Amino acid sequence: MSYILSALKKAERDRLREDPKELDDFASAHWDPYQPEPVKDKSWLKVTVVLVPLAVLIGIYFGGAELSQVEAPKIPSAMNDSIAKVVESSVLISDEPSQTIEMQPLPVDPLPIESETLAVPDLIIAGHMYLNQGSSSNRLFIGESSFREGDAIDSVWTLVVINSDSFMIRAGNRVETIPFR
């Protein structure tokens, strides 16, 4: 019977050690899995929940009272009449728009890429991963980036094929094969 009780105690101790809160919890000789954790006092939270809305309401009440006491400057009545006439004459309400604007997209001509003048980009090949010809898992690592077949390497060059010993890039009509070194 004693053997079973000690095994149960050991199992519970091991279970409690699997979820340590800090390194000292399981490395310390003073750690006791049966010691209850201290309950945190959350009374400050209750006070904060009451005081913050109260402060906001007081601020709104007294701020609104100050705004209502400010008076607008007096405008002579003759000036009020002239302002009203100007506003009435400038505001015309009609059901039809006074002017129609037709929006037409401007034609965009793609810039021709002169493949003869393009230089092969200076690429720093960090590595490659070749599984099989045409595999979607084939990768080319340039710098800190990873590229698959069909990805744009830069604004001009596109990765076409990754082979076991080289890769092919294309810009317009020009295709270059670059061997892995």
PDB file of C-alpha atoms in Angstrom, residues 16-106:
ATOM      1  CA  LEU A  16       3.070  19.648 -11.498  1.00  0.00           C
ATOM      2  CA  ARG A  17       6.662  20.003 -12.663  1.00  0.00           C
ATOM      3  CA  GLU A  18       5.620  19.752 -16.328  1.00  0.00           C
ATOM      4  CA  ASP A  19       4.096  23.235 -16.196  1.00  0.00           C
ATOM      5  CA  PRO A  20       6.630  25.341 -14.284  1.00  0.00           C
ATOM      6  CA  LYS A  21       6.028  29.067 -14.009  1.00  0.00           C
ATOM      7  CA  GLU A  22       9.690  30.001 -13.649  1.00  0.00           C
ATOM      8  CA  LEU A  23      13.034  28.227 -13.783  1.00  0.00           C
ATOM      9  CA  ASP A  24      13.268  28.335  -9.980  1.00  0.00           C
ATOM     10  CA  ASP A  25       9.972  26.454  -9.725  1.00  0.00           C
ATOM     11  CA  PHE A  26      11.482  23.169 -10.782  1.00  0.00           C
ATOM     12  CA  ALA A  27      15.198  23.804 -10.185  1.00  0.00           C
ATOM     13  CA  SER A  28      14.920  25.038  -6.613  1.00  0.00           C
ATOM     14  CA  ALA A  29      15.269  22.730  -3.644  1.00  0.00           C
ATOM     15  CA  HIS A  30      12.572  24.775  -1.887  1.00  0.00           C
ATOM     16  CA  TRP A  31       9.916  24.124  -4.505  1.00  0.00           C
ATOM     17  CA  ASP A  32       6.851  22.406  -3.137  1.00  0.00           C
ATOM     18  CA  PRO A  33       4.065  21.378  -5.532  1.00  0.00           C
ATOM     19  CA  TYR A  34       1.543  21.355  -2.680  1.00  0.00           C
ATOM     20  CA  GLN A  35       2.192  24.957  -1.665  1.00  0.00           C
ATOM     21  CA  PRO A  36      -0.744  27.076  -2.879  1.00  0.00           C
ATOM     22  CA  GLU A  37       0.013  30.092  -5.014  1.00  0.00           C
ATOM     23  CA  PRO A  38      -0.631  33.425  -3.305  1.00  0.00           C
ATOM     24  CA  VAL A  39      -3.853  35.129  -4.376  1.00  0.00           C
ATOM     25  CA  LYS A  40      -3.250  38.494  -6.018  1.00  0.00           C
ATOM     26  CA  ASP A  41      -5.120  41.482  -4.640  1.00  0.00           C
ATOM     27  CA  LYS A  42      -7.195  43.082  -7.386  1.00  0.00           C
ATOM     28  CA  SER A  43      -8.830  45.824  -5.319  1.00  0.00           C
ATOM     29  CA  TRP A  44      -6.918  48.476  -7.269  1.00  0.00           C
ATOM     30  CA  LEU A  45      -8.735  47.299 -10.393  1.00  0.00           C
ATOM     31  CA  LYS A  46     -12.120  47.957  -8.780  1.00  0.00           C
ATOM     32  CA  VAL A  47     -11.055  51.439  -7.709  1.00  0.00           C
ATOM     33  CA  THR A  48      -9.760  52.213 -11.206  1.00  0.00           C
ATOM     34  CA  VAL A  49     -12.969  51.004 -12.851  1.00  0.00           C
ATOM     35  CA  VAL A  50     -14.973  53.393 -10.657  1.00  0.00           C
ATOM     36  CA  LEU A  51     -12.656  56.428 -10.728  1.00  0.00           C
ATOM     37  CA  VAL A  52     -11.926  56.629 -14.472  1.00  0.00           C
ATOM     38  CA  PRO A  53     -15.570  56.925 -15.639  1.00  0.00           C
ATOM     39  CA  LEU A  54     -16.284  59.311 -12.753  1.00  0.00           C
ATOM     40  CA  ALA A  55     -13.386  61.557 -13.819  1.00  0.00           C
ATOM     41  CA  VAL A  56     -14.568  61.487 -17.443  1.00  0.00           C
ATOM     42  CA  LEU A  57     -18.129  62.442 -16.456  1.00  0.00           C
ATOM     43  CA  ILE A  58     -16.910  65.306 -14.252  1.00  0.00           C
ATOM     44  CA  GLY A  59     -14.685  66.565 -17.069  1.00  0.00           C
ATOM     45  CA  ILE A  60     -17.553  66.490 -19.566  1.00  0.00           C
ATOM     46  CA  TYR A  61     -19.933  68.248 -17.151  1.00  0.00           C
ATOM     47  CA  PHE A  62     -17.585  71.097 -16.260  1.00  0.00           C
ATOM     48  CA  GLY A  63     -16.161  71.377 -19.773  1.00  0.00           C
ATOM     49  CA  GLY A  64     -19.670  71.687 -21.225  1.00  0.00           C
ATOM     50  CA  ALA A  65     -20.606  74.361 -18.682  1.00  0.00           C
ATOM     51  CA  GLU A  66     -17.649  76.506 -19.737  1.00  0.00           C
ATOM     52  CA  LEU A  67     -18.512  76.193 -23.431  1.00  0.00           C
ATOM     53  CA  SER A  68     -22.143  77.213 -22.888  1.00  0.00           C
ATOM     54  CA  GLN A  69     -21.049  80.424 -21.114  1.00  0.00           C
ATOM     55  CA  VAL A  70     -19.018  81.667 -24.095  1.00  0.00           C
ATOM     56  CA  GLU A  71     -21.093  84.046 -26.210  1.00  0.00           C
ATOM     57  CA  ALA A  72     -20.797  84.562 -29.930  1.00  0.00           C
ATOM     58  CA  PRO A  73     -19.968  88.071 -31.155  1.00  0.00           C
ATOM     59  CA  LYS A  74     -22.972  90.187 -32.096  1.00  0.00           C
ATOM     60  CA  ILE A  75     -23.516  90.823 -35.830  1.00  0.00           C
ATOM     61  CA  PRO A  76     -25.683  93.752 -36.878  1.00  0.00           C
ATOM     62  CA  SER A  77     -29.040  92.718 -38.365  1.00  0.00           C
ATOM     63  CA  ALA A  78     -28.291  94.478 -41.673  1.00  0.00           C
ATOM     64  CA  MET A  79     -25.243  92.269 -42.092  1.00  0.00           C
ATOM     65  CA  ASN A  80     -27.324  89.164 -41.262  1.00  0.00           C
ATOM     66  CA  ASP A  81     -29.741  90.025 -44.099  1.00  0.00           C
ATOM     67  CA  SER A  82     -26.930  90.478 -46.640  1.00  0.00           C
ATOM     68  CA  ILE A  83     -25.311  87.185 -45.584  1.00  0.00           C
ATOM     69  CA  ALA A  84     -28.636  85.363 -45.956  1.00  0.00           C
ATOM     70  CA  LYS A  85     -29.109  86.795 -49.500  1.00  0.00           C
ATOM     71  CA  VAL A  86     -25.620  85.697 -50.547  1.00  0.00           C
ATOM     72  CA  VAL A  87     -26.168  82.202 -49.162  1.00  0.00           C
ATOM     73  CA  GLU A  88     -29.551  81.869 -50.922  1.00  0.00           C
ATOM     74  CA  SER A  89     -28.161  83.019 -54.260  1.00  0.00           C
ATOM     75  CA  SER A  90     -25.107  80.789 -54.093  1.00  0.00           C
ATOM     76  CA  VAL A  91     -26.994  77.620 -53.179  1.00  0.00           C
ATOM     77  CA  LEU A  92     -28.949  76.292 -56.137  1.00  0.00           C
ATOM     78  CA  ILE A  93     -30.580  72.944 -55.729  1.00  0.00           C
ATOM     79  CA  SER A  94     -31.236  71.046 -58.936  1.00  0.00           C
ATOM     80  CA  ASP A  95     -31.962  67.455 -59.775  1.00  0.00           C
ATOM     81  CA  GLU A  96     -29.638  67.343 -62.771  1.00  0.00           C
ATOM     82  CA  PRO A  97     -25.898  67.754 -62.517  1.00  0.00           C
ATOM     83  CA  SER A  98     -24.637  70.967 -64.029  1.00  0.00           C
ATOM     84  CA  GLN A  99     -21.714  69.304 -65.745  1.00  0.00           C
ATOM     85  CA  THR A 100     -20.952  65.724 -66.648  1.00  0.00           C
ATOM     86  CA  ILE A 101     -17.454  64.401 -66.548  1.00  0.00           C
ATOM     87  CA  GLU A 102     -16.635  61.361 -68.573  1.00  0.00           C
ATOM     88  CA  MET A 103     -13.938  59.211 -67.127  1.00  0.00           C
ATOM     89  CA  GLN A 104     -11.966  57.353 -69.749  1.00  0.00           C
ATOM     90  CA  PRO A 105      -8.911  55.346 -68.858  1.00  0.00           C
ATOM     91  CA  LEU A 106      -5.767  56.487 -70.545  1.00  0.00           C
TER      92      LEU A 106
END
